[in-house]
Short mmCIF file of C-alpha atoms and ligand atoms in Angstrom, two decimals:
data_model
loop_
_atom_site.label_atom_id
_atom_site.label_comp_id
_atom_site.label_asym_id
_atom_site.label_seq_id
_atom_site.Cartn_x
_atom_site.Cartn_y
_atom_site.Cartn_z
CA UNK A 25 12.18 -22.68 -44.51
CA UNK A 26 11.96 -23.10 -48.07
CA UNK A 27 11.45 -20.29 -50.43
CA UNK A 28 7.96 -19.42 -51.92
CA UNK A 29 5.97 -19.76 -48.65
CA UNK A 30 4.31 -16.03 -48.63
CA UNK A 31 1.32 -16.12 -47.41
CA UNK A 32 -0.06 -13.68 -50.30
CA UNK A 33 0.66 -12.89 -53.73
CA UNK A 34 -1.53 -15.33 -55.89
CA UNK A 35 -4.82 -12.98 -56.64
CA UNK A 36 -3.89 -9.67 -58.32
CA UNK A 37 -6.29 -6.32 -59.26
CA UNK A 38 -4.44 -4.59 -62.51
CA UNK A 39 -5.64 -2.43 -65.36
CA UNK A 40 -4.85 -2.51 -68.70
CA UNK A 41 -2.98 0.51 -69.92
CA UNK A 42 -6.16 2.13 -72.32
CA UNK A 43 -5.58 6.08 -71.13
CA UNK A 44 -1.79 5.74 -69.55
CA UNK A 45 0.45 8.24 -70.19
CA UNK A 46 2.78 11.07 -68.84
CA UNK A 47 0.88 14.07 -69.04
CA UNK A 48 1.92 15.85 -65.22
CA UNK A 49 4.98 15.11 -63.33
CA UNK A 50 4.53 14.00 -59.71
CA UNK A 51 8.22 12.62 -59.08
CA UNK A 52 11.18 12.84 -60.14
CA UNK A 53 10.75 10.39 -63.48
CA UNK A 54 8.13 11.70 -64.91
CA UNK A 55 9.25 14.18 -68.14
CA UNK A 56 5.81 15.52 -69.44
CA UNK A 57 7.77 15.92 -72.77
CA UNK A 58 8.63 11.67 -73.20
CA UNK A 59 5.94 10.33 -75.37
CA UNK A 60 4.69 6.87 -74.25
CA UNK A 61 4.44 4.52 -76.84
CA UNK A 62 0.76 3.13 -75.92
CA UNK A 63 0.78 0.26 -78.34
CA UNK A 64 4.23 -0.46 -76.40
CA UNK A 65 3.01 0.05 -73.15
CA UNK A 66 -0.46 -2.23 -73.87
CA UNK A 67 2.57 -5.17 -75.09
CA UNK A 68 4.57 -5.36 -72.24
CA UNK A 69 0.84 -4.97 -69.97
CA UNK A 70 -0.29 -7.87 -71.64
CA UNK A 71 3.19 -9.48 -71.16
CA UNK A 72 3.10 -8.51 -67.24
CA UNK A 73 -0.41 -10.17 -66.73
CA UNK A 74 0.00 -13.63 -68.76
CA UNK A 75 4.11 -13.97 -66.50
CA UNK A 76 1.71 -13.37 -63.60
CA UNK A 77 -0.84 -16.54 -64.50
CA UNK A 78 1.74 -18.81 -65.64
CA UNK A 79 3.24 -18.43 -62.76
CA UNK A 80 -0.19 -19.21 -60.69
CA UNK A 81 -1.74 -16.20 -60.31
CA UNK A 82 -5.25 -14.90 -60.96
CA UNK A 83 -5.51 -11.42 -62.31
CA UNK A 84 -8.29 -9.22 -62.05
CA UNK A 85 -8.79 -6.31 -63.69
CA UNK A 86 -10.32 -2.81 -63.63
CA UNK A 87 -11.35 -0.55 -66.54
CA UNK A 88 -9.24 2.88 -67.01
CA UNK A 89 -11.56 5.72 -67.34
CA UNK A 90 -10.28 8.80 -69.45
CA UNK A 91 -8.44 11.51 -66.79
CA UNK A 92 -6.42 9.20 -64.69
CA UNK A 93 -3.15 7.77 -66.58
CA UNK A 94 -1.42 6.96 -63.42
CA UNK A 95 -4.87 4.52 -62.51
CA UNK A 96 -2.96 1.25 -64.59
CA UNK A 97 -0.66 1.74 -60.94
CA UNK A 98 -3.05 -0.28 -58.81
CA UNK A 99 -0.47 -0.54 -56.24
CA UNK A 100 -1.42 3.01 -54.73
CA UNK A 101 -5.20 1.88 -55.26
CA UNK A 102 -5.51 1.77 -51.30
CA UNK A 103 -4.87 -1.43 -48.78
CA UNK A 104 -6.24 -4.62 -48.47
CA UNK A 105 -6.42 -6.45 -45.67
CA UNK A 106 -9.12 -9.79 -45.66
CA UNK A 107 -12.55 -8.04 -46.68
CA UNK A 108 -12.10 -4.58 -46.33
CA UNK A 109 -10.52 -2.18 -48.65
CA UNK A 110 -9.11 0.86 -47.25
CA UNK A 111 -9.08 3.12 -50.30
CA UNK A 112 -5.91 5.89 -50.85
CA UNK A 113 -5.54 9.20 -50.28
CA UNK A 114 -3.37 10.79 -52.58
CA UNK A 115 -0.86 13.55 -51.97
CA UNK A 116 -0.96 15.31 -55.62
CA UNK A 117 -4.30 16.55 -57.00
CA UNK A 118 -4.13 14.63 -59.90
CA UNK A 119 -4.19 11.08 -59.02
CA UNK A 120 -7.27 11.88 -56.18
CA UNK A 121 -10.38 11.41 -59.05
CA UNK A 122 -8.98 7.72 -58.76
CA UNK A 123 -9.64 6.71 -55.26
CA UNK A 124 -13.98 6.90 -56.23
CA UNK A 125 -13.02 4.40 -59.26
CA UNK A 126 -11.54 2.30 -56.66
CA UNK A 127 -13.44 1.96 -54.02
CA UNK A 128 -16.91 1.34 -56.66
CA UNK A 129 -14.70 -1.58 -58.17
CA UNK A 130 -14.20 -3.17 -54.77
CA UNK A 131 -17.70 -2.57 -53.12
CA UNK A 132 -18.81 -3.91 -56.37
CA UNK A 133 -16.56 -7.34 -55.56
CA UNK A 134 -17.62 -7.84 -52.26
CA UNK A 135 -15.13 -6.00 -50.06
CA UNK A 136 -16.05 -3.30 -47.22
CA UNK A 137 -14.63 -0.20 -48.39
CA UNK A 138 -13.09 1.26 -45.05
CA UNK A 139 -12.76 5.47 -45.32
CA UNK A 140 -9.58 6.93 -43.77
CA UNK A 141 -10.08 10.30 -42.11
CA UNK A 142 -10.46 12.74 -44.48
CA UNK A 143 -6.81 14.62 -43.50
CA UNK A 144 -4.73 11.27 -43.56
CA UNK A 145 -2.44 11.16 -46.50
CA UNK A 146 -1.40 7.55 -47.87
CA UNK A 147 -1.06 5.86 -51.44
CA UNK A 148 -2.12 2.31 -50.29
CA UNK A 149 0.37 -0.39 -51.08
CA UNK A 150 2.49 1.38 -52.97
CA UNK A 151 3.46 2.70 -49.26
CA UNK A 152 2.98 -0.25 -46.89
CA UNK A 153 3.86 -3.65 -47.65
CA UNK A 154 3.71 -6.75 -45.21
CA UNK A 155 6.31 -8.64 -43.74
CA UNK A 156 6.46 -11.84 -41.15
CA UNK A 157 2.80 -12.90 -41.50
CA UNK A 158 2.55 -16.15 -39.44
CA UNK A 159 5.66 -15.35 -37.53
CA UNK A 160 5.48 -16.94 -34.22
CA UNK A 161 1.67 -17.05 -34.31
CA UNK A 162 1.65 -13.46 -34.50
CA UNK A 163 0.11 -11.10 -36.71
CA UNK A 164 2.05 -9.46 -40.06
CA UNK A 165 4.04 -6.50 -39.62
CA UNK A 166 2.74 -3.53 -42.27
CA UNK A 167 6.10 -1.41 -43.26
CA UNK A 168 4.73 1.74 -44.47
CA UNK A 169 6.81 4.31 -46.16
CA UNK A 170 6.45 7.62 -45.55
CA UNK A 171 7.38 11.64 -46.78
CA UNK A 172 7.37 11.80 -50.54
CA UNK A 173 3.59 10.82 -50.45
CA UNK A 174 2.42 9.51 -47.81
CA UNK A 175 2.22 10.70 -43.93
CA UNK A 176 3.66 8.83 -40.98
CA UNK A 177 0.30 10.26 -39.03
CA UNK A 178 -1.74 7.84 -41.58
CA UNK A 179 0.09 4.95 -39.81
CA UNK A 180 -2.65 4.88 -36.85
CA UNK A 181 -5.50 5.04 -38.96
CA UNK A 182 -4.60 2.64 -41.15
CA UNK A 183 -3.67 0.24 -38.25
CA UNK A 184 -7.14 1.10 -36.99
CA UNK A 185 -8.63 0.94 -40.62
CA UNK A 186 -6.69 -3.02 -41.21
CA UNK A 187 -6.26 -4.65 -38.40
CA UNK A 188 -2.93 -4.45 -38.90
CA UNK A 189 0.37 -3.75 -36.63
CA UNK A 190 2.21 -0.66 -38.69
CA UNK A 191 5.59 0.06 -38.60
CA UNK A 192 6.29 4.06 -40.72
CA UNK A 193 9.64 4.59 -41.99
CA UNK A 194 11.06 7.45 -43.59
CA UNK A 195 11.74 6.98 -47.25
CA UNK A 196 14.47 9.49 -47.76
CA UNK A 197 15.65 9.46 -51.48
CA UNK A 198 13.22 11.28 -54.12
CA UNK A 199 13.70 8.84 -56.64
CA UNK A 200 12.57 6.16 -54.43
CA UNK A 201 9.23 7.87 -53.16
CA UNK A 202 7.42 5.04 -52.66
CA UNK A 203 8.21 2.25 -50.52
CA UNK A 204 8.18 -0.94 -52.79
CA UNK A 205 10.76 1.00 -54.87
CA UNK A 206 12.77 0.12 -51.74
CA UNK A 207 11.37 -3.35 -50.45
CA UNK A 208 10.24 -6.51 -51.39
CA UNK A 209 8.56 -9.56 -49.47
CA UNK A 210 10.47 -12.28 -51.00
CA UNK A 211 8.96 -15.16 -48.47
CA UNK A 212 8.39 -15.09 -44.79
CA UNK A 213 12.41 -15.00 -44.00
CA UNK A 214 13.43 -12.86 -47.12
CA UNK A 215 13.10 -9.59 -48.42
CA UNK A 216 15.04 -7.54 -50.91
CA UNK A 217 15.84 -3.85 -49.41
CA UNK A 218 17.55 -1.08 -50.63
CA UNK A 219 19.29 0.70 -47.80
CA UNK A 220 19.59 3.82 -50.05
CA UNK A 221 15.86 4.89 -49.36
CA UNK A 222 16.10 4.94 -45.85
CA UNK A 223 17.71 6.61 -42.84
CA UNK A 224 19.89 4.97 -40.12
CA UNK A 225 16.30 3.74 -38.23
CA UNK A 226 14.55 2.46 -41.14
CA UNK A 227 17.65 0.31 -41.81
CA UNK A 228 17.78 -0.46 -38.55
CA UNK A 229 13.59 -1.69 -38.46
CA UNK A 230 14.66 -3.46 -41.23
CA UNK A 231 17.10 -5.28 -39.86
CA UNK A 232 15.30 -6.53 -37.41
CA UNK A 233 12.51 -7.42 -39.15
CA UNK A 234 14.00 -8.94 -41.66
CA UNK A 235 16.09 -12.39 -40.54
CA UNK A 236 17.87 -12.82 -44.20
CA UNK A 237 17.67 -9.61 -46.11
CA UNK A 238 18.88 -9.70 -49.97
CA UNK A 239 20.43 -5.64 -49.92
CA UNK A 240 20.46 -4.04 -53.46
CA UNK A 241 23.03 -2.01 -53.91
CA UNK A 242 22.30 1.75 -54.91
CA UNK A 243 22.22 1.37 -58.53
CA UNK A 244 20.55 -1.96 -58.25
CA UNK A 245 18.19 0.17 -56.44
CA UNK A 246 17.53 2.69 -59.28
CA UNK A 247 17.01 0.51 -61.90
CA UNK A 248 13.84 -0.39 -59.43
CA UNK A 249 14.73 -4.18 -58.90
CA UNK A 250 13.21 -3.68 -55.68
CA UNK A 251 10.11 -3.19 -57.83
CA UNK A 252 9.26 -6.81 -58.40
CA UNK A 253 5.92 -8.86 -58.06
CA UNK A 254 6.15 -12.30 -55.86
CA UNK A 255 4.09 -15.34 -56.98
CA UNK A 256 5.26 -18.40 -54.98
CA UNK A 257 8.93 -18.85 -56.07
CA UNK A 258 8.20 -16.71 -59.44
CA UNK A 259 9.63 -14.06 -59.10
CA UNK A 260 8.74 -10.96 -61.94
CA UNK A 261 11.05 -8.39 -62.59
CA UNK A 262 11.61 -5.22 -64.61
CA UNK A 263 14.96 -6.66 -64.98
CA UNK A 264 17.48 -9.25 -63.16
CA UNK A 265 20.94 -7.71 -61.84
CA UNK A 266 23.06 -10.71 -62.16
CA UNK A 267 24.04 -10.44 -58.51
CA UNK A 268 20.53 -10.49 -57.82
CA UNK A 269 19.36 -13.05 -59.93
CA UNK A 270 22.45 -15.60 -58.77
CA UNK A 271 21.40 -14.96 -54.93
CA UNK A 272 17.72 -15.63 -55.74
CA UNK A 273 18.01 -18.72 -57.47
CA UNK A 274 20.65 -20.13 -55.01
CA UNK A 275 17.43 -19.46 -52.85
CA UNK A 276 15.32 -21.54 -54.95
CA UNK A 277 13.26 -18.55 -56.59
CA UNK A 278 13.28 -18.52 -60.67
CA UNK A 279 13.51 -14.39 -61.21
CA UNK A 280 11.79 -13.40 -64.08
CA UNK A 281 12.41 -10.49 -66.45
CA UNK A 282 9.47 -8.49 -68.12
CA UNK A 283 10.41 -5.29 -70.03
CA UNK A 284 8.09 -2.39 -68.66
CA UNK A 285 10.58 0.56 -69.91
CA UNK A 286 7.19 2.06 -71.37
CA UNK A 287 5.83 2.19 -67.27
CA UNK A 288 9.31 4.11 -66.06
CA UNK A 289 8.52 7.08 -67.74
CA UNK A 290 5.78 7.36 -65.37
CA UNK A 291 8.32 6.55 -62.17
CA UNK A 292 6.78 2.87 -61.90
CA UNK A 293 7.50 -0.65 -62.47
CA UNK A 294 5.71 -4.54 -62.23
CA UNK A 295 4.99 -4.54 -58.79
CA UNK A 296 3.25 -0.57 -58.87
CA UNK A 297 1.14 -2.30 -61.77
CA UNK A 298 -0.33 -4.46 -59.56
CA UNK A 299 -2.34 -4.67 -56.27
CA UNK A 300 -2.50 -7.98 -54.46
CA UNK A 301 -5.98 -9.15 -53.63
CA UNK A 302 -5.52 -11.42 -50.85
CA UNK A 303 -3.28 -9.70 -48.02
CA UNK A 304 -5.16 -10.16 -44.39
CA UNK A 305 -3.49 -8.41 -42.15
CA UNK A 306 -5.06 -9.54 -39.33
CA UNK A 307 -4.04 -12.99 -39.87
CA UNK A 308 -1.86 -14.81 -37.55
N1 LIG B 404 3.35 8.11 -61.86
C1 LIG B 404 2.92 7.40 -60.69
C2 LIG B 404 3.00 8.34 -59.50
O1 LIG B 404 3.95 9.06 -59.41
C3 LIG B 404 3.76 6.18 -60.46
C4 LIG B 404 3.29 5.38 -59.30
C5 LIG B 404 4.20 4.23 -58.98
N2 LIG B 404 3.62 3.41 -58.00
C6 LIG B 404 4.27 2.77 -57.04
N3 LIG B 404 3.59 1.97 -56.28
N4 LIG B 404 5.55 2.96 -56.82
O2 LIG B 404 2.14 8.35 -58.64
#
């Protein structure tokens, strides 16, 4: 199969970096005491967003309101899957103002914002990415990570909430608390996976899930490669590991770097600053 066949990936929500910063610490790389550089951070936004359209994509955007620097990560906005919009639930007090902000800017673009029980805990697609859609007719698999911040209990709700068939696995390295610092859809064969985020089972899921895994090795890992936004064969990164980037392009992707050093302060990278827009997982 050649590469670039995803079935998603090509519409994008983000927001622009206008109140970011690192003012509480939530995991492990946040240091309240690093200044962001904001005019730095808005650069290497801006930078992000026009890699994203030249390589085909269409970028949406939502305003940051004053309160919520962690907001310009649109990844843990919530899940979408066709219409609806199943909006987060976040673990740590200070990123919950965001899931209202969320869920107006979707009703307000014509999705059907989808409420998870009020005691399920999950940050959206920062936690559950799809693999395998159109797979033997069937539908996607959603690999949801689970632990740091979200719970493996959300996994039937959200299943109920998307359509979709969930697979929870235990993320079990702090520094990798979400799950796309550990996994990325590459096309419908290929993924990139960092074995050091998971136990013995979740390597084992991925395994089998996955028919030619790229595996990043530890360090690779936590320099977030893992971390990486796919549009078609583009593929955007917060940096290329040359083992990496030789694999990919034998593959037929074209890796590309974007510097978002102002963004790891905060524990996040180019795929957490960004929320794909057209993911159905009920498709099949
Ligand atoms: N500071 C943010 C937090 O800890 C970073 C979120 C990164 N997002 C992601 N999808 N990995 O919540």
């Amino acid at each position: 199969m050649p590469a670039g066949d995803l079935t998603w990936g090509r519409r994008f929500l983000c927001c622009a970096p206008v109140h970011f910063g690192v003012v509480y610490e939530i995991n492990p790389w946040m240091h309240a005491e690093v200044a962001v550089d904001v005019d730095r951070a808005r650069a290497q936004w801006e930078t992000l967003v026009a890699t994203l359209r030249a390589a085909g994509a269409v970028v949406e955007t939502i305003e940051q309101p004053e309160g919520v620097p962690d907001l310009v990560f649109t990844a843990n906005a919530g899940i979408v899957s066709g219409e609806r919009f199943v909006p987060s639930h976040f673990r740590h007090p200070p990123r919950r103002p965001e899931t209202e902000v969320f869920a107006t800017w979707f009703a307000r673009h014509g999705f059907s914002v989808e409420r998870l029980p009020d005691d399920a805990v999950h940050e959206g697609a920062g936690d559950a990415l799809p693999f395998g859609a159109d797979r033997s007719g069937g539908r996607p698999v959603l690999l949801s990570g689970y632990r740091y911040r979200s719970e493996a209990t959300a996994a039937v709700p959200i299943g109920a909430a998307t359509g979709a068939v969930v697979r929870p696995i235990e993320l079990v390295d702090e520094r990798l608390y979400h799950l796309d610092l550990t996994f990325c859809p590459l096309d419908e064969r290929r993924a990139m996976a960092a074995p050091l985020g998971w136990d013995r089972y979740g390597i084992r899921v991925v395994e089998e899930l996955v028919p030619e895994p790229l595996w990043l090795s530890d360090e690779e890992a936590l320099a977030f490669t893992a971390n990486s936004v796919v549009v078609g064969t583009t593929i955007v990164m917060p940096h290329v590991p040359p083992a990496v980037g030789r694999r990919l392009e034998a593959w037929g992707f074209d890796p590309v770097a974007v510097d978002v050093g102002e963004f790891l302060k905060a524990g996040g990278a180019c795929r957490c600053l960004t929320l794909a827009l057209d993911v159905d997982l009920r498709a099949g």
